[in-house]
Coordinates of N, CA and C in Angstrom, one line a residue:
M1 N 8.9 -52.4 63.1 CA 8.4 -52.7 61.9 C 6.9 -52.8 61.8
K2 N 6.6 -52.2 60.8 CA 5.2 -52.3 60.4 C 4.5 -53.4 60.1
T3 N 3.2 -53.7 60.5 CA 2.6 -55.0 60.1 C 1.4 -54.9 59.6
Y4 N 1.5 -53.5 58.5 CA 0.4 -53.4 57.8 C 1.2 -52.5 56.4
A5 N 0.1 -52.8 55.3 CA 0.8 -52.2 54.1 C -0.6 -51.0 53.6
I6 N 0.2 -50.0 53.2 CA -1.0 -49.2 52.5 C -0.6 -48.3 51.1
I7 N -1.5 -48.0 50.4 CA -1.3 -47.6 49.3 C -2.4 -46.6 48.9
E8 N -1.5 -45.3 48.3 CA -2.5 -44.1 47.9 C -2.4 -44.1 46.3
S9 N -3.4 -43.6 45.6 CA -3.3 -43.4 44.3 C -4.4 -42.1 44.0
D10 N -4.4 -41.7 42.8 CA -5.0 -40.5 42.2 C -5.8 -40.8 41.2
L11 N -7.1 -40.4 40.8 CA -7.8 -40.5 39.8 C -7.2 -40.0 38.5
R12 N -6.5 -38.8 39.0 CA -5.8 -37.9 37.8 C -4.8 -38.4 37.1
H13 N -4.1 -39.5 37.6 CA -3.0 -40.1 37.4 C -3.4 -40.7 35.9
D14 N -2.4 -40.8 35.0 CA -2.4 -41.4 33.5 C -2.7 -42.6 33.9
C15 N -2.1 -43.5 34.8 CA -2.3 -44.9 35.1 C -3.7 -45.3 35.8
A16 N -4.4 -44.4 36.2 CA -5.5 -44.9 36.9 C -6.6 -45.6 36.1
S17 N -6.7 -45.0 34.9 CA -7.8 -45.9 34.0 C -7.5 -47.0 33.7
D18 N -6.2 -47.0 33.3 CA -5.5 -48.6 33.0 C -5.6 -49.5 34.3
L19 N -5.1 -49.3 35.3 CA -5.6 -50.0 36.4 C -7.0 -50.4 36.8
I20 N -8.0 -49.5 36.4 CA -9.3 -49.9 36.4 C -9.8 -50.9 35.6
T21 N -9.3 -50.6 34.2 CA -9.6 -51.6 33.1 C -9.0 -52.8 33.5
N22 N -7.7 -53.1 33.7 CA -6.8 -54.4 33.9 C -7.0 -55.3 35.2
L23 N -7.3 -54.7 36.0 CA -7.1 -55.1 37.5 C -8.3 -55.1 38.4
T24 N -9.5 -55.1 37.8 CA -10.8 -55.2 38.6 C -11.6 -56.4 37.9
T25 N -12.6 -56.8 38.7 CA -13.3 -57.9 38.3 C -14.6 -57.6 38.1
S26 N -15.8 -58.3 37.7 CA -17.1 -58.1 37.4 C -17.7 -57.7 39.0
Q27 N -17.3 -58.4 39.9 CA -17.9 -58.2 41.2 C -17.5 -56.8 41.6
D28 N -16.2 -56.3 41.2 CA -15.5 -54.9 41.7 C -16.5 -53.8 41.0
L29 N -17.0 -54.3 39.7 CA -17.6 -53.4 39.2 C -19.1 -53.3 39.7
A30 N -19.7 -54.8 40.3 CA -21.1 -54.7 40.5 C -21.2 -54.0 42.0
Y31 N -19.9 -54.0 42.9 CA -19.9 -53.2 44.1 C -20.0 -51.8 44.1
S32 N -19.3 -51.2 42.8 CA -19.3 -49.9 42.6 C -20.4 -49.2 42.2
Q33 N -21.4 -50.2 41.7 CA -22.7 -49.5 41.1 C -23.6 -49.4 42.3
R34 N -23.0 -49.4 43.5 CA -24.1 -49.0 44.8 C -23.6 -47.4 44.9
Y35 N -22.7 -46.8 44.3 CA -22.8 -45.5 44.2 C -23.3 -44.9 42.9
S36 N -24.2 -43.8 42.9 CA -24.8 -43.3 42.1 C -24.1 -42.1 41.1
R37 N -23.2 -41.5 41.9 CA -22.2 -40.7 41.2 C -20.9 -41.5 40.2
K38 N -20.6 -41.1 39.1 CA -19.6 -41.5 38.4 C -18.1 -41.7 39.2
I39 N -18.1 -40.6 39.7 CA -16.5 -40.2 40.6 C -16.6 -41.1 41.5
R40 N -17.5 -41.5 42.2 CA -17.6 -42.6 43.5 C -17.5 -43.8 42.9
Q41 N -17.9 -44.3 41.7 CA -17.9 -45.4 41.3 C -16.3 -45.6 40.9
D42 N -16.0 -44.5 40.2 CA -14.3 -44.9 39.8 C -13.4 -44.9 41.0
Q43 N -13.8 -44.2 42.0 CA -13.0 -44.0 43.3 C -13.0 -45.6 43.9
S44 N -14.0 -46.2 43.9 CA -14.3 -47.7 44.3 C -13.6 -48.5 43.4
L45 N -13.7 -48.5 42.2 CA -12.9 -49.2 41.2 C -11.3 -49.2 41.3
L46 N -10.8 -48.0 41.5 CA -9.3 -47.7 41.7 C -8.8 -48.2 42.6
A47 N -9.8 -48.1 43.8 CA -9.3 -48.6 45.1 C -9.2 -49.9 45.4
R48 N -10.0 -50.6 44.5 CA -9.8 -52.3 44.6 C -8.8 -52.6 43.5
A49 N -8.6 -51.9 42.6 CA -7.6 -52.2 41.5 C -6.4 -52.1 42.3
I50 N -6.0 -51.1 43.1 CA -4.6 -51.1 43.7 C -4.6 -51.9 44.9
L51 N -5.5 -52.4 45.2 CA -5.7 -53.5 46.8 C -5.2 -54.4 45.9
R52 N -5.8 -55.1 44.9 CA -5.4 -56.5 44.3 C -4.2 -56.4 43.8
K53 N -3.4 -55.2 43.2 CA -2.0 -55.0 42.7 C -1.0 -55.4 44.1
G54 N -1.5 -54.4 45.0 CA -0.7 -54.6 45.9 C -0.6 -55.9 46.8
L55 N -1.7 -56.5 46.9 CA -1.8 -57.8 47.5 C -0.9 -58.9 46.5
A56 N -1.2 -58.6 45.5 CA -0.5 -59.7 44.4 C 1.0 -59.5 44.4
E57 N 1.5 -58.3 44.6 CA 2.8 -58.0 44.8 C 3.5 -58.5 45.9
Q58 N 3.0 -58.2 47.1 CA 3.1 -58.4 48.5 C 3.4 -60.2 48.6
T59 N 2.4 -61.0 48.2 CA 2.1 -62.3 48.1 C 2.5 -63.2 47.0
D60 N 3.1 -62.6 46.0 CA 3.7 -63.3 44.7 C 2.4 -64.3 44.2
T61 N 1.1 -63.6 44.3 CA 0.1 -64.2 43.4 C -0.5 -63.3 42.2
S62 N -1.7 -63.8 41.8 CA -2.3 -63.0 40.8 C -3.2 -62.0 41.5
P63 N -3.4 -60.8 40.9 CA -4.5 -59.9 41.4 C -5.9 -60.4 41.4
F64 N -6.1 -61.6 40.6 CA -7.5 -61.9 40.4 C -7.6 -63.3 41.5
D65 N -6.6 -63.4 42.4 CA -6.4 -64.7 43.2 C -7.4 -64.3 44.5
W66 N -7.8 -62.9 44.4 CA -8.3 -62.6 45.6 C -9.8 -62.3 45.8
E67 N -10.6 -62.5 46.6 CA -12.1 -62.3 47.0 C -12.1 -61.4 48.2
I68 N -12.8 -60.2 47.6 CA -12.8 -59.0 48.5 C -14.1 -59.0 48.9
S69 N -14.6 -59.3 50.5 CA -15.9 -59.3 50.9 C -16.0 -59.0 52.4
L70 N -17.4 -58.7 52.9 CA -17.3 -58.4 54.3 C -17.2 -60.0 54.9
G71 N -16.5 -60.3 55.7 CA -16.5 -61.5 56.5 C -17.3 -61.9 57.4
Q72 N -17.5 -62.9 57.9 CA -18.5 -63.4 59.1 C -18.4 -62.4 60.3
D73 N -17.2 -62.0 60.5 CA -17.0 -61.2 62.0 C -17.2 -59.8 61.4
H74 N -18.0 -59.2 60.1 CA -18.3 -57.9 60.0 C -17.0 -57.1 59.8
Y75 N -15.8 -57.5 59.6 CA -14.6 -56.8 59.0 C -14.5 -57.2 57.4
F76 N -14.2 -56.2 56.7 CA -13.9 -56.3 55.3 C -12.7 -57.2 55.2
K77 N -12.7 -58.2 54.2 CA -11.4 -59.0 54.2 C -11.0 -59.4 52.8
A78 N -10.0 -59.5 52.4 CA -9.3 -60.1 50.9 C -8.9 -61.2 51.5
D79 N -9.6 -62.3 50.8 CA -9.2 -63.9 51.0 C -8.7 -64.3 49.8
H80 N -7.8 -65.1 50.0 CA -7.2 -65.8 48.8 C -8.1 -66.9 48.3
I81 N -8.2 -67.2 47.2 CA -9.0 -68.2 46.8 C -8.8 -69.6 47.1
G82 N -7.4 -69.8 47.3 CA -6.8 -71.1 47.4 C -7.2 -71.3 49.0
G83 N -7.5 -70.5 49.9 CA -7.7 -70.3 51.4 C -6.5 -70.3 52.0
S84 N -5.3 -70.0 51.5 CA -4.1 -70.1 52.3 C -3.8 -68.6 53.0
M85 N -4.4 -67.5 52.6 CA -4.0 -66.3 53.2 C -5.5 -65.4 53.2
S86 N -5.5 -64.8 54.4 CA -6.6 -63.7 54.6 C -6.3 -62.3 55.2
F87 N -6.5 -61.2 54.7 CA -6.2 -60.1 55.1 C -7.5 -59.1 55.7
Y88 N -7.2 -58.4 56.7 CA -8.3 -57.6 57.1 C -7.8 -56.1 56.2
I89 N -8.8 -55.6 55.4 CA -8.7 -54.6 54.6 C -9.4 -53.4 54.9
S90 N -9.1 -52.3 54.5 CA -10.0 -51.0 54.7 C -9.5 -49.8 53.5
I91 N -10.8 -49.2 53.0 CA -10.6 -48.5 51.8 C -11.3 -47.4 52.2
S92 N -10.8 -46.2 51.7 CA -11.3 -44.8 51.6 C -11.0 -44.1 50.6
H93 N -11.8 -43.1 50.1 CA -11.5 -41.9 49.1 C -12.2 -40.7 49.3
S94 N -11.5 -39.7 48.8 CA -11.9 -38.5 48.8 C -11.6 -37.6 47.8
K95 N -12.3 -36.8 47.0 CA -11.9 -36.0 45.8 C -11.4 -36.9 44.9
H96 N -10.3 -36.6 44.5 CA -9.5 -37.6 43.5 C -8.7 -38.6 44.1
K97 N -8.5 -38.8 45.4 CA -7.5 -39.6 45.9 C -8.4 -41.0 46.7
V98 N -7.6 -41.9 46.5 CA -8.3 -43.3 47.1 C -7.1 -43.7 48.0
V99 N -7.5 -44.5 49.1 CA -6.2 -45.3 49.8 C -6.8 -46.4 50.3
V100 N -6.0 -47.5 50.2 CA -6.3 -48.6 50.8 C -5.5 -49.3 51.8
A101 N -5.8 -49.9 52.7 CA -4.6 -50.4 53.7 C -4.9 -51.9 54.2
W102 N -4.1 -52.9 54.1 CA -4.4 -54.1 54.6 C -3.3 -54.7 55.8
S103 N -3.5 -55.8 56.4 CA -2.9 -56.5 57.4 C -3.3 -57.8 57.7
E104 N -2.3 -58.6 57.8 CA -2.7 -60.0 57.9 C -3.1 -60.3 59.6
I105 N -2.6 -59.2 60.2 CA -2.6 -59.4 61.9 C -3.6 -58.5 62.6
H106 N -3.5 -57.4 62.1 CA -4.3 -56.2 62.7 C -5.8 -56.1 62.0
R107 N -6.7 -55.6 62.7 CA -8.1 -55.1 62.1 C -7.6 -53.6 62.0
T108 N -8.1 -53.2 60.9 CA -7.5 -52.1 60.5 C -8.7 -51.2 59.8
G109 N -8.2 -49.7 60.1 CA -9.1 -48.7 59.6 C -8.4 -47.8 58.9
V110 N -8.9 -47.2 57.7 CA -8.3 -46.1 57.2 C -9.2 -45.0 56.8
D111 N -8.8 -43.6 56.6 CA -9.4 -42.7 56.2 C -8.8 -41.5 55.7
I112 N -9.1 -41.1 54.5 CA -8.5 -39.9 54.0 C -9.6 -38.9 53.5
E113 N -9.1 -37.6 53.7 CA -10.2 -36.5 53.4 C -9.5 -35.2 53.0
W114 N -10.0 -34.6 51.9 CA -9.7 -33.5 51.3 C -10.1 -32.3 52.3
L115 N -9.0 -31.5 52.5 CA -9.3 -30.4 53.3 C -10.0 -29.3 52.4
D116 N -11.3 -29.3 52.8 CA -12.2 -28.4 52.2 C -12.4 -27.3 53.0
P117 N -12.0 -26.1 52.5 CA -12.0 -24.8 53.3 C -13.4 -24.3 53.4
K118 N -14.4 -24.6 52.7 CA -15.6 -24.2 52.6 C -16.3 -24.9 53.6
R119 N -15.9 -26.2 54.2 CA -16.7 -26.8 54.8 C -16.6 -26.6 56.3
N120 N -18.0 -26.3 56.9 CA -17.9 -26.0 58.7 C -17.6 -27.1 59.2
M121 N -16.2 -27.3 59.6 CA -16.1 -28.6 60.3 C -16.6 -28.3 61.8
N122 N -16.5 -27.0 62.4 CA -16.8 -27.0 63.7 C -18.3 -27.2 63.8
A123 N -19.0 -27.4 63.0 CA -20.6 -27.4 63.1 C -20.6 -29.4 63.0
V124 N -19.8 -29.8 62.0 CA -19.8 -31.3 61.8 C -19.3 -32.0 63.1
L125 N -18.2 -31.4 63.5 CA -17.3 -32.2 64.6 C -18.1 -31.9 66.0
G126 N -19.1 -30.7 65.9 CA -19.9 -30.4 67.4 C -21.1 -31.5 67.2
Q127 N -21.5 -31.9 66.0 CA -22.6 -32.9 66.1 C -22.3 -34.4 66.7
I128 N -21.0 -34.5 66.4 CA -20.5 -36.0 67.0 C -19.6 -36.0 67.8
S129 N -19.2 -35.1 68.4 CA -18.5 -34.8 69.8 C -19.0 -35.3 71.0
H130 N -18.3 -35.9 71.9 CA -18.5 -35.8 73.3 C -18.7 -34.6 73.7
P131 N -19.7 -34.3 74.6 CA -20.0 -32.9 75.4 C -18.5 -32.6 75.9
N132 N -17.5 -33.5 76.4 CA -16.4 -33.1 77.0 C -15.3 -32.9 76.1
A133 N -15.5 -33.1 74.8 CA -14.5 -33.1 74.0 C -14.2 -31.5 73.5
V134 N -12.9 -31.4 73.1 CA -12.6 -29.8 72.8 C -12.1 -30.0 71.3
I135 N -13.0 -29.2 70.3 CA -12.7 -29.1 69.1 C -11.6 -28.3 68.8
P136 N -10.6 -28.7 67.9 CA -9.4 -28.1 67.5 C -9.8 -26.7 66.7
E137 N -9.1 -25.6 66.6 CA -9.6 -24.3 66.0 C -8.9 -24.6 64.5
D138 N -7.7 -25.2 64.4 CA -7.1 -25.2 63.0 C -7.7 -26.2 62.1
L139 N -7.9 -25.8 60.9 CA -8.7 -26.8 59.8 C -8.1 -28.2 59.8
A140 N -6.8 -28.1 59.7 CA -5.8 -29.4 59.4 C -6.2 -30.4 60.6
Q141 N -6.2 -29.8 61.6 CA -6.2 -30.8 62.9 C -7.9 -30.9 63.0
Q142 N -8.8 -30.2 62.6 CA -10.0 -30.4 62.7 C -10.3 -31.9 61.9
Y143 N -9.8 -31.6 60.5 CA -9.7 -33.0 59.4 C -9.1 -34.0 60.1
R144 N -8.0 -33.8 60.7 CA -7.3 -34.9 61.3 C -8.0 -35.6 62.5
L145 N -8.7 -34.9 63.4 CA -9.7 -35.7 64.3 C -10.7 -36.3 63.6
W146 N -11.3 -35.7 62.6 CA -12.4 -36.5 61.7 C -11.9 -37.6 61.0
T147 N -10.7 -37.6 60.6 CA -10.1 -38.9 59.9 C -9.9 -40.2 61.1
M148 N -9.3 -39.6 62.3 CA -9.1 -40.5 63.3 C -10.5 -41.1 63.9
Y149 N -11.9 -40.3 63.9 CA -13.0 -40.8 64.1 C -13.2 -41.7 63.2
E150 N -13.3 -41.7 61.9 CA -13.6 -42.0 61.1 C -12.7 -43.8 60.9
A151 N -11.7 -43.7 61.1 CA -10.7 -45.0 61.0 C -10.9 -45.7 62.2
Y152 N -11.0 -44.9 63.6 CA -11.4 -45.6 64.8 C -12.6 -46.6 64.6
F153 N -13.5 -46.2 64.0 CA -14.7 -47.1 64.1 C -14.8 -47.9 63.0
K154 N -13.7 -48.1 61.8 CA -13.7 -49.2 60.9 C -12.7 -49.9 61.7
A155 N -11.8 -49.5 62.4 CA -10.9 -50.7 62.9 C -11.6 -51.4 63.9
S156 N -12.5 -50.7 65.0 CA -13.0 -51.4 66.0 C -14.3 -51.9 65.6
N157 N -14.9 -51.7 64.5 CA -16.2 -52.5 64.0 C -17.3 -52.1 65.1
L158 N -17.3 -50.8 65.4 CA -18.3 -50.4 66.2 C -19.3 -49.4 65.4
E159 N -20.4 -49.3 66.2 CA -21.2 -48.2 65.4 C -20.9 -46.9 65.5
P160 N -21.0 -46.1 64.6 CA -20.4 -44.6 64.7 C -21.4 -44.1 65.8
V161 N -20.6 -43.5 66.8 CA -21.6 -42.6 67.8 C -21.0 -41.3 68.2
R162 N -20.6 -41.1 69.2 CA -19.7 -39.9 69.6 C -18.1 -39.8 69.4
I163 N -17.5 -38.8 69.1 CA -16.0 -38.9 69.0 C -15.5 -39.2 70.8
P164 N -14.9 -40.2 70.9 CA -14.3 -40.2 72.1 C -13.3 -39.2 72.7
V165 N -13.5 -38.7 73.9 CA -12.8 -37.7 74.4 C -11.3 -37.7 74.3
A166 N -10.7 -38.9 74.2 CA -9.2 -39.2 74.4 C -8.8 -39.0 72.8
L167 N -9.7 -39.0 71.6 CA -9.2 -38.7 70.3 C -9.0 -37.1 70.4
S168 N -10.1 -36.5 71.0 CA -10.0 -35.0 71.0 C -8.6 -34.5 72.0
Q169 N -8.6 -35.1 72.8 CA -7.2 -34.8 73.6 C -6.0 -35.0 72.8
I170 N -6.0 -36.0 72.1 CA -4.7 -36.1 71.0 C -4.3 -34.8 70.3
V171 N -5.4 -34.6 69.5 CA -5.3 -33.9 68.4 C -5.1 -32.4 69.3
C172 N -5.7 -31.8 70.2 CA -5.8 -30.8 71.0 C -4.4 -30.5 71.7
L173 N -3.9 -31.5 72.4 CA -2.9 -31.5 73.3 C -1.4 -31.9 72.7
K174 N -1.7 -32.7 71.6 CA -0.4 -33.1 71.1 C -0.6 -32.9 69.4
P175 N -0.7 -31.8 69.0 CA -1.1 -31.6 67.6 C 0.0 -31.9 66.6
D176 N 1.3 -32.3 67.2 CA 2.6 -32.5 66.4 C 2.9 -34.2 66.6
D177 N 2.1 -34.8 67.4 CA 2.5 -36.2 67.6 C 1.6 -37.0 66.8
Y178 N 2.1 -37.5 65.8 CA 1.2 -38.5 64.8 C 1.4 -39.7 65.1
V179 N 1.6 -40.0 65.8 CA 1.7 -41.7 66.2 C 1.3 -41.7 67.8
Q180 N 0.2 -42.3 68.1 CA -0.3 -42.2 69.2 C -1.1 -43.7 69.5
T181 N -0.8 -44.3 70.7 CA -1.4 -45.5 71.0 C -2.4 -45.3 72.0
L182 N -3.7 -45.6 72.1 CA -4.5 -45.5 73.3 C -5.6 -46.9 73.5
A183 N -5.7 -46.7 74.7 CA -6.5 -48.0 75.5 C -7.8 -47.6 75.2
L184 N -8.6 -48.2 74.0 CA -10.1 -47.8 74.0 C -10.7 -49.2 73.9
G185 N -11.9 -49.2 74.5 CA -12.6 -50.5 74.4 C -11.8 -51.9 75.2
E186 N -11.7 -53.0 74.4 CA -11.0 -53.9 74.8 C -9.6 -54.0 74.7
G187 N -9.2 -53.3 73.8 CA -7.6 -53.6 73.6 C -6.9 -51.9 73.0
N188 N -6.0 -52.0 72.7 CA -5.1 -50.9 72.3 C -5.4 -50.5 70.9
L189 N -5.6 -49.3 70.5 CA -5.7 -49.0 68.8 C -4.3 -47.9 68.9
T190 N -3.7 -48.0 67.7 CA -2.6 -47.1 67.4 C -3.0 -46.1 65.8
F191 N -2.8 -45.1 66.1 CA -3.0 -44.1 65.4 C -1.9 -43.6 64.7
E192 N -1.8 -43.6 63.3 CA -0.8 -42.7 62.5 C -1.5 -41.8 61.5
T193 N -1.1 -40.5 61.5 CA -1.8 -39.4 60.8 C -0.8 -38.7 60.0
W194 N -0.8 -38.5 58.9 CA 0.0 -37.5 58.2 C -0.9 -36.6 57.2
L195 N -0.2 -35.6 57.0 CA -0.8 -34.5 55.8 C 0.2 -34.6 54.6
N196 N -0.8 -34.4 53.5 CA 0.1 -34.4 52.2 C -0.9 -33.5 51.3
A197 N 0.1 -32.2 51.4 CA -0.8 -31.4 50.5 C -2.1 -30.8 51.2
D198 N -3.2 -30.8 50.4 CA -4.5 -30.7 51.0 C -5.3 -31.9 51.3
Y199 N -4.8 -32.7 51.8 CA -5.3 -34.1 52.2 C -4.8 -34.4 53.4
V200 N -5.5 -35.0 54.5 CA -4.9 -35.9 55.6 C -5.6 -37.2 55.6
T201 N -4.6 -38.2 56.2 CA -4.9 -39.4 56.1 C -4.7 -39.9 57.5
T202 N -5.3 -40.9 57.9 CA -5.3 -41.7 59.4 C -5.4 -43.1 59.1
I203 N -4.5 -43.7 59.6 CA -4.8 -45.1 59.7 C -4.8 -45.7 61.2
C204 N -5.8 -46.7 61.7 CA -5.8 -47.1 63.0 C -5.7 -48.6 62.6
Y205 N -5.4 -49.1 63.5 CA -5.2 -50.5 63.5 C -5.0 -51.0 65.2
T206 N -5.5 -52.4 65.4 CA -5.3 -52.9 66.6 C -4.2 -53.4 67.1
E207 N -3.6 -53.4 68.2 CA -2.5 -53.9 68.7 C -2.5 -55.4 68.9

């Protein structure tokens, strides 16, 4: 039984502008202004809109009953204004896609990336990989490793440093195993990864 929820949306969908207009707050708008590019602002607003919609549907509350902020434990959270519920949340966006995840139990990190064929992922991963890590040759697997790296640091609340060797071993040794639990740091982290057309998404959550 899954103990997290995840929603994906697309800025190109007809409903995207309606969601942004009808389900975001002045605080959401203010947060989006930290981005200089219009598409990034829209990504941020759509993500918060679908997060509010998903939380409201799951908990039978209003989309505007939720305060989205950085908690005292330095994890992003959605807190019910009545004080009765709190969820760990994670948001990611790439190109036209946005994805949000939340869990009442698990610290959660999510990342989505568009598979850009022109991006030199060998160079990108080479700069952040542990010296003993092996970088996969396949582009999709390279992006899979990148999303696992991003999701890992969101869920663990660590400063991004080097990709742990264990993550590269998952991708290189088990390229078709898209659910994997690892003992990293003080506890176990579970990774789930999937490919959808030209995007790859990974969610990571604490056990």
